[in-house]
C-alpha atoms as an extended CHARMM CRD file, in Angstrom:
* protein
*
       163  EXT
         1         1  MET       CA            -16.2860000000        3.1940000000        3.3340000000  PROA      1               0.0000000000
         2         2  SER       CA            -14.4040000000        6.4170000000        3.6570000000  PROA      2               0.0000000000
         3         3  GLU       CA            -16.6290000000        9.4650000000        3.5620000000  PROA      3               0.0000000000
         4         4  THR       CA            -14.0840000000       11.2410000000        1.3870000000  PROA      4               0.0000000000
         5         5  ALA       CA            -14.2170000000        8.8860000000       -1.6020000000  PROA      5               0.0000000000
         6         6  SER       CA            -16.7080000000        6.6800000000       -3.4100000000  PROA      6               0.0000000000
         7         7  SER       CA            -16.2320000000        2.9930000000       -4.1390000000  PROA      7               0.0000000000
         8         8  ASN       CA            -15.8020000000        3.8870000000       -7.8380000000  PROA      8               0.0000000000
         9         9  GLU       CA            -13.0090000000        6.2860000000       -6.9320000000  PROA      9               0.0000000000
        10        10  HSD       CA            -11.3920000000        3.6370000000       -4.7160000000  PROA      10              0.0000000000
        11        11  GLU       CA            -11.5050000000        1.1480000000       -7.5940000000  PROA      11              0.0000000000
        12        12  ARG       CA            -10.1210000000        3.7130000000      -10.0470000000  PROA      12              0.0000000000
        13        13  PHE       CA             -7.1350000000        4.5510000000       -7.8360000000  PROA      13              0.0000000000
        14        14  MET       CA             -6.5130000000        0.9130000000       -6.8770000000  PROA      14              0.0000000000
        15        15  ALA       CA             -6.4290000000        0.0650000000      -10.5910000000  PROA      15              0.0000000000
        16        16  VAL       CA             -3.5860000000        2.5890000000      -10.9330000000  PROA      16              0.0000000000
        17        17  ALA       CA             -1.7420000000        0.9460000000       -8.0170000000  PROA      17              0.0000000000
        18        18  ILE       CA             -2.2010000000       -2.4170000000       -9.7600000000  PROA      18              0.0000000000
        19        19  GLU       CA             -0.7540000000       -0.9280000000      -12.9690000000  PROA      19              0.0000000000
        20        20  GLU       CA              2.2960000000        0.1830000000      -10.9810000000  PROA      20              0.0000000000
        21        21  ALA       CA              2.7050000000       -3.2670000000       -9.4360000000  PROA      21              0.0000000000
        22        22  ARG       CA              2.4760000000       -4.9360000000      -12.8390000000  PROA      22              0.0000000000
        23        23  ALA       CA              4.9490000000       -2.5010000000      -14.3880000000  PROA      23              0.0000000000
        24        24  GLY       CA              7.3690000000       -3.1680000000      -11.5550000000  PROA      24              0.0000000000
        25        25  ALA       CA              6.9980000000       -6.9350000000      -11.9150000000  PROA      25              0.0000000000
        26        26  ALA       CA              7.6690000000       -6.6340000000      -15.6490000000  PROA      26              0.0000000000
        27        27  MET       CA             10.9780000000       -4.9440000000      -14.7310000000  PROA      27              0.0000000000
        28        28  GLY       CA             11.9180000000       -7.7330000000      -12.2990000000  PROA      28              0.0000000000
        29        29  GLU       CA             10.6810000000       -5.9400000000       -9.1910000000  PROA      29              0.0000000000
        30        30  GLN       CA              8.3110000000       -7.3230000000       -6.5970000000  PROA      30              0.0000000000
        31        31  PRO       CA              4.6610000000       -6.7250000000       -7.5740000000  PROA      31              0.0000000000
        32        32  PHE       CA              3.6610000000       -4.0170000000       -5.1050000000  PROA      32              0.0000000000
        33        33  GLY       CA              1.9760000000       -0.7540000000       -6.0660000000  PROA      33              0.0000000000
        34        34  ALA       CA              0.7800000000        2.3270000000       -4.2170000000  PROA      34              0.0000000000
        35        35  VAL       CA             -1.0800000000        5.5630000000       -4.8780000000  PROA      35              0.0000000000
        36        36  VAL       CA             -1.5200000000        8.6750000000       -2.7710000000  PROA      36              0.0000000000
        37        37  ALA       CA             -4.6120000000       10.6900000000       -3.7050000000  PROA      37              0.0000000000
        38        38  LYS       CA             -6.2380000000       13.8220000000       -2.3530000000  PROA      38              0.0000000000
        39        39  ASP       CA             -9.3860000000       15.6540000000       -3.3610000000  PROA      39              0.0000000000
        40        40  GLY       CA            -10.0900000000       13.1030000000       -6.0910000000  PROA      40              0.0000000000
        41        41  GLU       CA             -6.6930000000       13.5330000000       -7.7510000000  PROA      41              0.0000000000
        42        42  ILE       CA             -3.6110000000       11.3490000000       -7.7800000000  PROA      42              0.0000000000
        43        43  ILE       CA             -0.6780000000       13.0460000000       -6.0740000000  PROA      43              0.0000000000
        44        44  VAL       CA              1.7900000000       10.2220000000       -6.8030000000  PROA      44              0.0000000000
        45        45  ARG       CA              1.9100000000        6.6000000000       -7.8780000000  PROA      45              0.0000000000
        46        46  SER       CA              4.7410000000        4.2020000000       -7.2000000000  PROA      46              0.0000000000
        47        47  ARG       CA              6.0260000000        0.6690000000       -7.4340000000  PROA      47              0.0000000000
        48        48  SER       CA              8.5300000000       -1.3140000000       -5.4190000000  PROA      48              0.0000000000
        49        49  LEU       CA             12.1520000000       -0.6660000000       -6.3900000000  PROA      49              0.0000000000
        50        50  LYS       CA             13.8310000000       -2.9300000000       -3.8330000000  PROA      50              0.0000000000
        51        51  VAL       CA             15.4470000000       -5.1560000000       -6.4460000000  PROA      51              0.0000000000
        52        52  SER       CA             16.8300000000       -2.5530000000       -8.8440000000  PROA      52              0.0000000000
        53        53  LEU       CA             18.0160000000       -0.2240000000       -6.0780000000  PROA      53              0.0000000000
        54        54  SER       CA             19.2670000000       -3.0230000000       -3.7970000000  PROA      54              0.0000000000
        55        55  ASP       CA             17.4420000000       -1.1200000000       -1.0680000000  PROA      55              0.0000000000
        56        56  THR       CA             15.3540000000       -2.9840000000        1.4740000000  PROA      56              0.0000000000
        57        57  THR       CA             13.4400000000        0.2160000000        2.2750000000  PROA      57              0.0000000000
        58        58  ALA       CA             12.3970000000        0.9620000000       -1.3230000000  PROA      58              0.0000000000
        59        59  HSD       CA              8.8880000000       -0.4380000000       -0.9210000000  PROA      59              0.0000000000
        60        60  SER       CA              6.1800000000        1.0780000000       -3.1020000000  PROA      60              0.0000000000
        61        61  GLU       CA              4.5250000000        2.5250000000       -0.0060000000  PROA      61              0.0000000000
        62        62  THR       CA              7.5840000000        4.2600000000        1.4740000000  PROA      62              0.0000000000
        63        63  LEU       CA              8.4800000000        5.6190000000       -1.9550000000  PROA      63              0.0000000000
        64        64  ALA       CA              4.9340000000        6.9390000000       -2.4390000000  PROA      64              0.0000000000
        65        65  ILE       CA              4.9740000000        8.7580000000        0.9080000000  PROA      65              0.0000000000
        66        66  SER       CA              8.4040000000       10.2310000000        0.2040000000  PROA      66              0.0000000000
        67        67  MET       CA              7.4370000000       11.4140000000       -3.2750000000  PROA      67              0.0000000000
        68        68  ALA       CA              4.0660000000       12.8230000000       -2.1430000000  PROA      68              0.0000000000
        69        69  THR       CA              5.4420000000       14.8310000000        0.7650000000  PROA      69              0.0000000000
        70        70  ARG       CA              8.2710000000       16.2210000000       -1.3600000000  PROA      70              0.0000000000
        71        71  LYS       CA              5.9410000000       17.0330000000       -4.2580000000  PROA      71              0.0000000000
        72        72  LEU       CA              3.5620000000       18.9160000000       -1.9610000000  PROA      72              0.0000000000
        73        73  GLY       CA              6.3540000000       20.4410000000        0.1150000000  PROA      73              0.0000000000
        74        74  GLN       CA              4.6880000000       19.2120000000        3.2920000000  PROA      74              0.0000000000
        75        75  ARG       CA              5.8750000000       16.6610000000        5.8310000000  PROA      75              0.0000000000
        76        76  ARG       CA              2.2730000000       15.7310000000        6.6080000000  PROA      76              0.0000000000
        77        77  ILE       CA             -0.5930000000       15.3850000000        4.1410000000  PROA      77              0.0000000000
        78        78  PRO       CA             -3.8100000000       15.0450000000        6.1360000000  PROA      78              0.0000000000
        79        79  GLY       CA             -6.8570000000       14.4480000000        4.0110000000  PROA      79              0.0000000000
        80        80  ALA       CA             -4.9030000000       12.2780000000        1.5860000000  PROA      80              0.0000000000
        81        81  ILE       CA             -5.9480000000        8.6810000000        0.9630000000  PROA      81              0.0000000000
        82        82  PHE       CA             -3.3650000000        5.9260000000        0.6590000000  PROA      82              0.0000000000
        83        83  TYR       CA             -3.9870000000        3.0140000000       -1.7460000000  PROA      83              0.0000000000
        84        84  SER       CA             -1.9300000000       -0.1620000000       -1.5180000000  PROA      84              0.0000000000
        85        85  THR       CA             -2.2120000000       -3.3630000000       -3.5160000000  PROA      85              0.0000000000
        86        86  CYS       CA             -1.2790000000       -5.2590000000       -0.3590000000  PROA      86              0.0000000000
        87        87  GLU       CA             -1.5510000000       -4.4380000000        3.3290000000  PROA      87              0.0000000000
        88        88  PRO       CA              1.5690000000       -2.4160000000        4.1480000000  PROA      88              0.0000000000
        89        89  CYS       CA              4.2600000000       -3.9330000000        6.3260000000  PROA      89              0.0000000000
        90        90  PRO       CA              4.9220000000       -2.2300000000        9.6880000000  PROA      90              0.0000000000
        91        91  MET       CA              7.6880000000       -0.0310000000        8.2220000000  PROA      91              0.0000000000
        92        92  CYS       CA              5.4450000000        1.2050000000        5.4260000000  PROA      92              0.0000000000
        93        93  LEU       CA              2.4380000000        1.6860000000        7.6570000000  PROA      93              0.0000000000
        94        94  GLY       CA              4.6250000000        3.7860000000        9.9470000000  PROA      94              0.0000000000
        95        95  ALA       CA              5.4190000000        6.0490000000        6.9970000000  PROA      95              0.0000000000
        96        96  VAL       CA              1.6880000000        6.4400000000        6.2510000000  PROA      96              0.0000000000
        97        97  LEU       CA              1.0760000000        7.2960000000        9.9250000000  PROA      97              0.0000000000
        98        98  ASN       CA              3.9050000000        9.8300000000        9.9920000000  PROA      98              0.0000000000
        99        99  ALA       CA              2.4650000000       11.5060000000        6.8910000000  PROA      99              0.0000000000
       100       100  GLY       CA             -0.7590000000       12.1730000000        8.7920000000  PROA      100             0.0000000000
       101       101  ILE       CA             -2.9010000000       10.0260000000        6.4960000000  PROA      101             0.0000000000
       102       102  ASP       CA             -5.9710000000        8.5420000000        8.1590000000  PROA      102             0.0000000000
       103       103  THR       CA             -7.5200000000        6.5230000000        5.3170000000  PROA      103             0.0000000000
       104       104  LEU       CA             -5.9310000000        3.3460000000        3.9780000000  PROA      104             0.0000000000
       105       105  VAL       CA             -7.4690000000        1.4650000000        1.0540000000  PROA      105             0.0000000000
       106       106  LEU       CA             -6.3070000000       -2.1140000000        0.6130000000  PROA      106             0.0000000000
       107       107  GLY       CA             -6.5470000000       -4.6440000000       -2.1660000000  PROA      107             0.0000000000
       108       108  ALA       CA             -5.0600000000       -7.7800000000       -0.5920000000  PROA      108             0.0000000000
       109       109  ARG       CA             -4.3800000000       -8.4880000000        3.0560000000  PROA      109             0.0000000000
       110       110  ASN       CA             -1.1620000000       -9.9690000000        4.4130000000  PROA      110             0.0000000000
       111       111  ALA       CA             -3.1630000000      -13.0770000000        5.3110000000  PROA      111             0.0000000000
       112       112  ASP       CA             -4.1000000000      -13.4810000000        1.6290000000  PROA      112             0.0000000000
       113       113  ILE       CA             -0.4830000000      -13.3430000000        0.5130000000  PROA      113             0.0000000000
       114       114  ARG       CA              1.1320000000      -15.2750000000        3.3590000000  PROA      114             0.0000000000
       115       115  GLN       CA              0.0380000000      -18.5470000000        1.7630000000  PROA      115             0.0000000000
       116       116  LEU       CA              1.6530000000      -17.6130000000       -1.5680000000  PROA      116             0.0000000000
       117       117  ALA       CA              5.1160000000      -16.5970000000       -0.3600000000  PROA      117             0.0000000000
       118       118  THR       CA              7.7960000000      -18.5990000000        1.3850000000  PROA      118             0.0000000000
       119       119  LEU       CA              9.8430000000      -15.7830000000        2.9390000000  PROA      119             0.0000000000
       120       120  ALA       CA              7.3980000000      -12.9180000000        3.2390000000  PROA      120             0.0000000000
       121       121  PHE       CA              4.5250000000      -11.8790000000        5.4140000000  PROA      121             0.0000000000
       122       122  ASN       CA              5.6470000000      -13.6940000000        8.5320000000  PROA      122             0.0000000000
       123       123  PHE       CA              3.9340000000      -11.0490000000       10.6380000000  PROA      123             0.0000000000
       124       124  LYS       CA              1.7700000000      -13.6090000000       12.4890000000  PROA      124             0.0000000000
       125       125  ASP       CA             -1.4690000000      -11.8170000000       13.4570000000  PROA      125             0.0000000000
       126       126  TYR       CA             -0.3550000000       -8.3630000000       12.2820000000  PROA      126             0.0000000000
       127       127  THR       CA             -2.9670000000       -6.1660000000       10.6190000000  PROA      127             0.0000000000
       128       128  ALA       CA             -3.0960000000       -2.4640000000        9.8470000000  PROA      128             0.0000000000
       129       129  GLU       CA             -5.8830000000       -2.1450000000       12.4100000000  PROA      129             0.0000000000
       130       130  ARG       CA             -3.7990000000       -3.7860000000       15.1720000000  PROA      130             0.0000000000
       131       131  PHE       CA             -0.8780000000       -1.4910000000       14.3710000000  PROA      131             0.0000000000
       132       132  ALA       CA             -3.1600000000        1.5600000000       14.4610000000  PROA      132             0.0000000000
       133       133  GLU       CA             -4.6750000000        0.4890000000       17.7640000000  PROA      133             0.0000000000
       134       134  MET       CA             -1.2350000000       -0.1000000000       19.2640000000  PROA      134             0.0000000000
       135       135  VAL       CA             -0.0970000000        3.4530000000       18.4630000000  PROA      135             0.0000000000
       136       136  GLY       CA             -3.4250000000        5.2060000000       19.1090000000  PROA      136             0.0000000000
       137       137  TRP       CA             -4.0330000000        6.0840000000       15.4550000000  PROA      137             0.0000000000
       138       138  ASN       CA             -7.6100000000        6.6080000000       14.2770000000  PROA      138             0.0000000000
       139       139  LEU       CA             -7.1450000000        4.8340000000       10.9410000000  PROA      139             0.0000000000
       140       140  ASP       CA            -10.0360000000        4.1850000000        8.5600000000  PROA      140             0.0000000000
       141       141  VAL       CA             -9.3080000000        0.9620000000        6.6380000000  PROA      141             0.0000000000
       142       142  VAL       CA            -11.2370000000        0.1750000000        3.4730000000  PROA      142             0.0000000000
       143       143  GLU       CA            -10.4420000000       -3.3930000000        2.4910000000  PROA      143             0.0000000000
       144       144  GLY       CA            -11.0070000000       -5.6950000000       -0.4360000000  PROA      144             0.0000000000
       145       145  VAL       CA            -10.9020000000       -3.1050000000       -3.2350000000  PROA      145             0.0000000000
       146       146  LEU       CA            -10.1450000000       -5.0670000000       -6.4250000000  PROA      146             0.0000000000
       147       147  HSD       CA             -9.1640000000       -7.8940000000       -4.0730000000  PROA      147             0.0000000000
       148       148  ASP       CA             -8.9500000000      -10.6990000000       -6.6310000000  PROA      148             0.0000000000
       149       149  GLU       CA             -6.8110000000       -8.6240000000       -9.0000000000  PROA      149             0.0000000000
       150       150  CYS       CA             -4.4760000000       -7.7000000000       -6.1620000000  PROA      150             0.0000000000
       151       151  VAL       CA             -4.1080000000      -11.2740000000       -4.8970000000  PROA      151             0.0000000000
       152       152  GLY       CA             -3.4850000000      -12.3050000000       -8.5040000000  PROA      152             0.0000000000
       153       153  LEU       CA             -0.4310000000      -10.0410000000       -8.6080000000  PROA      153             0.0000000000
       154       154  TYR       CA              1.2470000000      -12.2010000000       -6.0080000000  PROA      154             0.0000000000
       155       155  ARG       CA             -0.0960000000      -15.5180000000       -7.2340000000  PROA      155             0.0000000000
       156       156  CYS       CA              1.4450000000      -14.8280000000      -10.6440000000  PROA      156             0.0000000000
       157       157  ALA       CA              4.6320000000      -13.2350000000       -9.3710000000  PROA      157             0.0000000000
       158       158  ALA       CA              7.7670000000      -14.6910000000      -10.9030000000  PROA      158             0.0000000000
       159       159  VAL       CA              9.8770000000      -13.1330000000       -8.1590000000  PROA      159             0.0000000000
       160       160  GLU       CA             10.3850000000      -14.2130000000       -4.5750000000  PROA      160             0.0000000000
       161       161  LEU       CA              8.2650000000      -12.0710000000       -2.2620000000  PROA      161             0.0000000000
       162       162  THR       CA             10.4770000000      -10.8660000000        0.5330000000  PROA      162             0.0000000000
       163       163  ARG       CA              9.1650000000       -7.7980000000        2.2750000000  PROA      163             0.0000000000
């Protein structure tokens, strides 16, 4: 557990990320949601916009980092906590790293979703922790927050999951 947030706070912010994922799915997007929070407050919330923007980089996580850094006028936002309904792909995790965020809160893991998607999550044994170790990043990962609700987003998804 991160020292900077309680489990109730993690659940509260993950619930917002889930709301974003559901709203995106209702619009025909892939069901991914993200939140960036700092000092107990939400800085930004986002959903995937890959489908509507025809942009393979418009993942909820990359959008959240972009919006948060622009909103705060800072390239790096140390002390922020990143919430993701699913373990970020390597591109998205790189954005979190570059923003100077050291706490990642996850709902579902890639391994949870891999079984539900035909084209996505073919990252073999990739995990956020392995990525962090590879690049020398001291990342605190809090996993399993609202896990069943997050996995349910992908189980019920009417869209093809292609990260």
